[in-house]
Structures are given as structure tokens and as C-alpha cells.
mmCIF file of C-alpha atoms in Angstrom:
data_model
loop_
_atom_site.group_PDB
_atom_site.id
_atom_site.type_symbol
_atom_site.label_atom_id
_atom_site.label_comp_id
_atom_site.label_asym_id
_atom_site.label_seq_id
_atom_site.Cartn_x
_atom_site.Cartn_y
_atom_site.Cartn_z
ATOM 1 C CA MET W 1 224.786 76.038 233.717
ATOM 2 C CA GLU W 2 224.772 75.820 229.954
ATOM 3 C CA VAL W 3 221.830 74.168 228.321
ATOM 4 C CA VAL W 4 221.686 72.960 224.754
ATOM 5 C CA PHE W 5 218.730 72.333 222.492
ATOM 6 C CA CYS W 6 219.064 70.451 219.244
ATOM 7 C CA VAL W 7 216.313 70.575 216.661
ATOM 8 C CA LYS W 8 216.895 68.319 213.694
ATOM 9 C CA LYS W 9 213.737 68.595 211.570
ATOM 10 C CA CYS W 10 210.017 68.988 212.035
ATOM 11 C CA GLY W 11 208.057 66.154 213.495
ATOM 12 C CA ILE W 12 209.960 67.391 216.441
ATOM 13 C CA SER W 13 211.442 65.431 219.227
ATOM 14 C CA PHE W 14 213.437 66.410 222.237
ATOM 15 C CA LYS W 15 215.973 64.261 224.015
ATOM 16 C CA PHE W 16 217.298 66.234 226.955
ATOM 17 C CA THR W 17 220.528 65.716 228.855
ATOM 18 C CA LEU W 18 221.655 67.518 232.016
ATOM 19 C CA GLU W 19 225.317 67.427 233.051
ATOM 20 C CA HIS W 20 226.665 68.945 236.282
ATOM 21 C CA ALA W 21 230.316 70.015 236.863
ATOM 22 C CA LYS W 22 232.243 73.241 237.333
ATOM 23 C CA ASN W 23 234.774 74.866 235.046
ATOM 24 C CA GLN W 24 235.877 78.244 236.408
ATOM 25 C CA SER W 25 238.442 78.898 233.685
ATOM 26 C CA ALA W 26 235.643 78.834 231.127
ATOM 27 C CA MET W 27 233.656 81.548 232.958
ATOM 28 C CA CYS W 28 230.748 79.132 232.982
ATOM 29 C CA ARG W 29 229.291 76.193 234.851
ATOM 30 C CA VAL W 30 228.878 72.822 233.256
ATOM 31 C CA ASN W 31 226.784 70.192 235.022
ATOM 32 C CA SER W 32 227.795 66.539 235.412
ATOM 33 C CA ARG W 33 224.572 64.710 236.312
ATOM 34 C CA ASP W 34 222.912 62.935 233.402
ATOM 35 C CA GLY W 35 219.180 62.473 232.929
ATOM 36 C CA GLU W 36 217.201 62.227 229.705
ATOM 37 C CA ASP W 37 213.649 62.786 228.554
ATOM 38 C CA GLN W 38 212.482 62.109 225.028
ATOM 39 C CA THR W 39 209.274 62.704 223.121
ATOM 40 C CA THR W 40 210.423 61.620 219.665
ATOM 41 C CA SER W 41 213.956 61.349 218.356
ATOM 42 C CA HIS W 42 215.701 64.377 216.919
ATOM 43 C CA SER W 43 216.457 67.122 219.409
ATOM 44 C CA HIS W 44 218.891 67.324 222.278
ATOM 45 C CA ARG W 45 219.661 69.688 225.091
ATOM 46 C CA GLY W 46 222.807 69.400 227.165
ATOM 47 C CA SER W 47 225.769 71.423 228.341
ATOM 48 C CA GLY W 48 229.019 72.516 226.821
ATOM 49 C CA GLY W 49 232.441 73.507 228.033
ATOM 50 C CA PRO W 50 235.885 74.299 226.644
ATOM 51 C CA ASN W 51 237.830 71.711 228.665
ATOM 52 C CA GLY W 52 236.747 69.119 226.161
ATOM 53 C CA SER W 53 234.624 66.659 228.094
ATOM 54 C CA PRO W 54 231.080 67.887 227.339
ATOM 55 C CA ILE W 55 231.956 68.902 223.797
ATOM 56 C CA GLN W 56 233.891 65.683 223.331
ATOM 57 C CA ARG W 57 230.812 63.733 224.397
ATOM 58 C CA LYS W 58 228.864 65.597 221.750
ATOM 59 C CA ARG W 59 231.648 64.960 219.235
ATOM 60 C CA ARG W 60 231.039 61.229 219.577
ATOM 61 C CA ARG W 61 227.577 61.942 218.164
ATOM 62 C CA PRO W 62 227.093 63.389 214.652
ATOM 63 C CA VAL W 63 227.219 67.030 215.762
ATOM 64 C CA SER W 64 228.042 69.620 213.129
ATOM 65 C CA ASP W 65 226.551 72.854 214.450
ATOM 66 C CA LEU W 66 226.665 74.540 217.838
ATOM 67 C CA GLN W 67 224.509 77.634 218.090
ATOM 68 C CA LEU W 68 225.275 79.836 221.089
ATOM 69 C CA ILE W 69 222.873 82.352 222.590
ATOM 70 C CA TRP W 70 225.120 83.856 225.233
ATOM 71 C CA GLY W 71 226.349 87.357 225.967
ATOM 72 C CA ILE W 72 229.901 86.673 227.209
ATOM 73 C CA ASP W 73 233.260 85.852 225.673
ATOM 74 C CA LEU W 74 233.285 82.158 224.833
ATOM 75 C CA GLN W 75 236.532 82.053 222.885
ATOM 76 C CA LEU W 76 237.726 78.948 224.717
ATOM 77 C CA ILE W 77 234.585 77.099 223.693
ATOM 78 C CA VAL W 78 234.817 78.449 220.146
ATOM 79 C CA ASP W 79 238.396 77.209 219.849
ATOM 80 C CA ARG W 80 237.465 73.803 221.223
ATOM 81 C CA CYS W 81 234.569 73.542 218.787
ATOM 82 C CA LYS W 82 236.958 74.160 215.914
ATOM 83 C CA ASP W 83 239.295 71.485 217.247
ATOM 84 C CA VAL W 84 236.578 68.832 217.102
ATOM 85 C CA GLY W 85 234.907 70.008 213.896
ATOM 86 C CA ILE W 86 231.792 71.695 215.263
ATOM 87 C CA TRP W 87 230.432 74.741 213.458
ATOM 88 C CA HIS W 88 229.926 77.538 215.975
ATOM 89 C CA MET W 89 227.307 80.266 215.508
ATOM 90 C CA ARG W 90 226.625 82.982 218.042
ATOM 91 C CA ARG W 91 223.450 85.024 218.308
ATOM 92 C CA PRO W 92 223.680 87.258 221.400
ATOM 93 C CA ALA W 93 220.562 88.165 223.352
ATOM 94 C CA LYS W 94 220.377 89.771 226.774
ATOM 95 C CA ASP W 95 218.972 87.571 229.508
ATOM 96 C CA PHE W 96 215.640 88.682 231.016
ATOM 97 C CA ASP W 97 215.249 91.296 228.259
ATOM 98 C CA PRO W 98 212.150 90.623 226.133
ATOM 99 C CA ASP W 99 212.993 93.408 223.670
ATOM 100 C CA SER W 100 216.440 91.926 223.071
ATOM 101 C CA LEU W 101 214.904 88.487 222.598
ATOM 102 C CA ARG W 102 212.262 89.890 220.265
ATOM 103 C CA SER W 103 214.814 91.578 218.032
ATOM 104 C CA GLY W 104 217.249 88.660 218.127
ATOM 105 C CA LEU W 105 214.876 85.785 217.436
ATOM 106 C CA PRO W 106 214.700 86.099 213.621
ATOM 107 C CA LYS W 107 218.468 85.771 213.142
ATOM 108 C CA ALA W 108 218.732 83.083 215.806
ATOM 109 C CA VAL W 109 215.980 81.052 214.161
ATOM 110 C CA TRP W 110 217.573 81.630 210.759
ATOM 111 C CA SER W 111 220.852 80.230 212.080
ATOM 112 C CA LEU W 112 218.964 77.197 213.340
ATOM 113 C CA GLU W 113 216.991 76.730 210.124
ATOM 114 C CA TRP W 114 220.138 77.173 208.041
ATOM 115 C CA ALA W 115 221.995 74.583 210.101
ATOM 116 C CA VAL W 116 219.105 72.118 209.923
ATOM 117 C CA GLU W 117 218.834 72.483 206.152
ATOM 118 C CA GLU W 118 222.525 72.730 205.264
ATOM 119 C CA GLY W 119 224.272 70.812 208.022
ATOM 120 C CA LYS W 120 224.893 67.095 208.174
ATOM 121 C CA GLY W 121 224.544 66.596 211.924
ATOM 122 C CA ARG W 122 222.673 67.744 214.985
ATOM 123 C CA VAL W 123 222.153 71.374 215.934
ATOM 124 C CA TYR W 124 222.603 72.414 219.549
ATOM 125 C CA VAL W 125 221.197 75.690 220.825
ATOM 126 C CA HIS W 126 222.143 76.788 224.297
ATOM 127 C CA CYS W 127 222.069 79.768 226.614
ATOM 128 C CA THR W 128 223.120 80.128 230.242
ATOM 129 C CA ALA W 129 220.404 78.175 232.038
ATOM 130 C CA GLY W 130 218.062 76.938 229.343
ATOM 131 C CA PHE W 131 215.010 78.622 230.827
ATOM 132 C CA GLY W 132 214.524 81.593 228.496
ATOM 133 C CA ARG W 133 216.516 82.362 225.376
ATOM 134 C CA ALA W 134 217.433 78.900 224.077
ATOM 135 C CA PRO W 135 213.947 77.413 224.480
ATOM 136 C CA ALA W 136 212.461 80.554 222.922
ATOM 137 C CA VAL W 137 214.570 79.967 219.808
ATOM 138 C CA ALA W 138 213.469 76.324 219.600
ATOM 139 C CA ILE W 139 209.812 77.272 220.139
ATOM 140 C CA ALA W 140 209.940 80.040 217.529
ATOM 141 C CA TYR W 141 211.532 77.612 215.069
ATOM 142 C CA MET W 142 208.740 75.077 215.602
ATOM 143 C CA PHE W 143 206.119 77.824 215.329
ATOM 144 C CA TRP W 144 207.494 79.347 212.149
ATOM 145 C CA PHE W 145 208.837 76.291 210.341
ATOM 146 C CA CYS W 146 207.000 73.223 211.648
ATOM 147 C CA ASP W 147 203.327 74.080 211.099
ATOM 148 C CA MET W 148 202.617 74.370 214.816
ATOM 149 C CA ASN W 149 200.837 77.201 216.548
ATOM 150 C CA LEU W 150 202.659 78.955 219.358
ATOM 151 C CA ASN W 151 200.820 77.189 222.164
ATOM 152 C CA SER W 152 201.468 73.741 220.678
ATOM 153 C CA ALA W 153 205.152 74.503 220.185
ATOM 154 C CA TYR W 154 205.392 75.947 223.684
ATOM 155 C CA GLU W 155 203.687 72.949 225.283
ATOM 156 C CA THR W 156 205.759 70.477 223.256
ATOM 157 C CA LEU W 157 208.964 71.908 224.631
ATOM 158 C CA THR W 158 207.909 72.746 228.174
ATOM 159 C CA SER W 159 206.340 69.309 228.662
ATOM 160 C CA VAL W 160 209.829 67.799 228.563
ATOM 161 C CA ARG W 161 211.792 70.804 229.803
ATOM 162 C CA PRO W 162 209.908 72.825 232.443
ATOM 163 C CA CYS W 163 210.842 76.437 231.739
ATOM 164 C CA GLY W 164 209.247 79.788 231.060
ATOM 165 C CA PRO W 165 210.463 81.414 227.840
ATOM 166 C CA ASN W 166 208.808 84.729 227.124
ATOM 167 C CA LYS W 167 205.795 83.932 224.962
ATOM 168 C CA LYS W 168 205.015 87.616 224.416
ATOM 169 C CA ALA W 169 208.478 88.196 222.924
ATOM 170 C CA ILE W 170 207.920 85.305 220.510
ATOM 171 C CA ARG W 171 204.526 86.721 219.513
ATOM 172 C CA ALA W 172 206.099 90.140 219.019
ATOM 173 C CA ALA W 173 208.873 88.742 216.821
ATOM 174 C CA THR W 174 206.233 86.888 214.818
ATOM 175 C CA TYR W 175 204.303 90.125 214.365
ATOM 176 C CA ASP W 176 207.442 91.973 213.272
ATOM 177 C CA LEU W 177 208.079 89.414 210.532
ATOM 178 C CA ALA W 178 204.478 89.032 209.385
ATOM 179 C CA LYS W 179 203.617 92.741 209.460
ATOM 180 C CA ASN W 180 206.715 94.781 208.721
ATOM 181 C CA ASP W 181 204.865 97.734 207.193
ATOM 182 C CA PRO W 182 206.132 101.067 208.549
ATOM 183 C CA TRP W 183 202.552 102.179 209.297
ATOM 184 C CA LYS W 184 201.527 99.032 211.169
ATOM 185 C CA GLU W 185 199.882 99.291 214.575
ATOM 186 C CA PRO W 186 202.249 98.948 217.559
ATOM 187 C CA PHE W 187 202.347 95.387 218.845
ATOM 188 C CA GLU W 188 201.542 96.611 222.342
ATOM 189 C CA ASN W 189 198.111 97.741 221.107
ATOM 190 C CA LEU W 190 197.128 94.272 219.889
ATOM 191 C CA PRO W 191 194.925 91.828 221.840
ATOM 192 C CA GLU W 192 196.617 89.703 224.490
ATOM 193 C CA HIS W 193 196.676 86.509 222.423
ATOM 194 C CA ALA W 194 197.389 88.046 219.027
ATOM 195 C CA PHE W 195 199.825 86.074 216.859
ATOM 196 C CA GLU W 196 199.629 82.881 218.864
ATOM 197 C CA ASP W 197 198.658 81.404 215.507
ATOM 198 C CA ILE W 198 199.228 82.509 211.929
ATOM 199 C CA ALA W 199 197.640 81.853 208.560
ATOM 200 C CA PRO W 200 199.511 79.663 206.046
ATOM 201 C CA TRP W 201 200.353 82.699 203.922
ATOM 202 C CA GLU W 202 201.749 84.486 206.983
ATOM 203 C CA ARG W 203 203.882 81.464 207.854
ATOM 204 C CA LYS W 204 205.239 81.372 204.306
ATOM 205 C CA LEU W 205 205.980 85.102 204.478
ATOM 206 C CA ILE W 206 207.774 84.668 207.802
ATOM 207 C CA GLN W 207 209.831 81.778 206.435
ATOM 208 C CA ASP W 208 210.820 83.794 203.372
ATOM 209 C CA ARG W 209 211.816 86.784 205.481
ATOM 210 C CA VAL W 210 213.822 84.666 207.904
ATOM 211 C CA ARG W 211 215.613 82.902 205.063
ATOM 212 C CA ALA W 212 216.379 86.246 203.432
ATOM 213 C CA LEU W 213 218.625 87.172 206.357
ATOM 214 C CA LEU W 214 222.375 86.961 205.938
ATOM 215 C CA ALA W 215 223.990 83.544 206.209
ATOM 216 C CA PRO W 216 225.219 82.812 209.753
ATOM 217 C CA GLU W 217 228.806 83.571 210.624
ATOM 218 C CA LYS W 218 231.168 80.951 211.952
#
């Protein structure tokens, strides 16, 4: 199952769509049952596939960016995205690997922030099942760029999409960005709830460091 999150801009809303179907040639599963939950108005989660139908449904909406967090060859989906004018960005992260998520979050969030600021449509973020990597990216984005603390961002997302993204990995990535001194204390030595919130100056520093990353590749 592929799950997509779209975050448009802070004040955040989530409108979730599930679709159930199978597509073996795509090396993925796409679901075809529809059901939606919404808390405000800007963000969407759904599924994607290279045979055209899920992506075509998204093409009927103003979609300009598709951000993939998936560790397999998705060339068929990439090609289909190009056909319908969707910008494709890939930020690989290993499933069930908190260290991989920790190291990959800054670039993934930068891709999302870049697309939100520069794009003219919706931004979809999806991983394999939508339980770990994709929601972690959306939560980190809200935490770093939307003036929310980690618990508020986490609860905002999980209240409409029950899932369990690794909160510790998000805290660790936050620590890496806020305290990148070579002599800093190892994150593992910090208190259990460290970096669930950040000071305004730390948030600004994190935003600057995320935005200083290279522009996302197509």
C-alpha cells in the first residue's frame, strides 16, 4: 500500500484518502477503497501507481509535486508523473530504521518545504504503508516550520491517521540540526523528552539549516 501526505501550508489540515487495488507490474500495491477524514483543508494522503488511475485522479486536482519516500525502483511511477506534469522528488529512507529516518529527515523536509514555497499545487508525500516514514516527514515539517511542538504536531497527524512514526528519530533529527557542534553531547545521553519543543531561535536556526540544503532533484 502506498500512502500519500500532502502539506500545503501551516495552519495545517489533513484530508486523507485510502484507495485499494493491486498492481503487480508496479512492484507495489495500490488500494481502491475510498474514505476521507479532514481537520482543516490543505493536506492529503492517498495512494499512487504507474498504471495511471491513482495518479490520474490526483492529476484532476492541482497537484504539482510528488515526494516519494521509498527504497525501491519506481521508474514506472516516475515516468507516469512526468506524463501528467507532476514533479517527482525521491528521498530514500529504510523502513523500520530510526537511524536512516533520522539522517534522512532534513532533506526530506527540505524537499517538502521547497515544494510548498515554490510549487503551485499540492504536495504529496508517501511511503509504503504510511505508518512510519511519510508521517514522520509531515510531523517534522509541522514541528520545524509551523510553530508547533513535537507532541502537538504528532497528535494533529495521528488524530486523523492512526500510525506510529518514530518520535525519537524526529527528536534526534531536530537535535542534529539545532546542535551541530562537533563537541556536542551524544543525543542518546539526553533526557527522554529532550527536543520535544524548541526555542524560537532554535526553530529559526533549524529552518535556515534545512533551507541551506541543496535544491531537490527531479
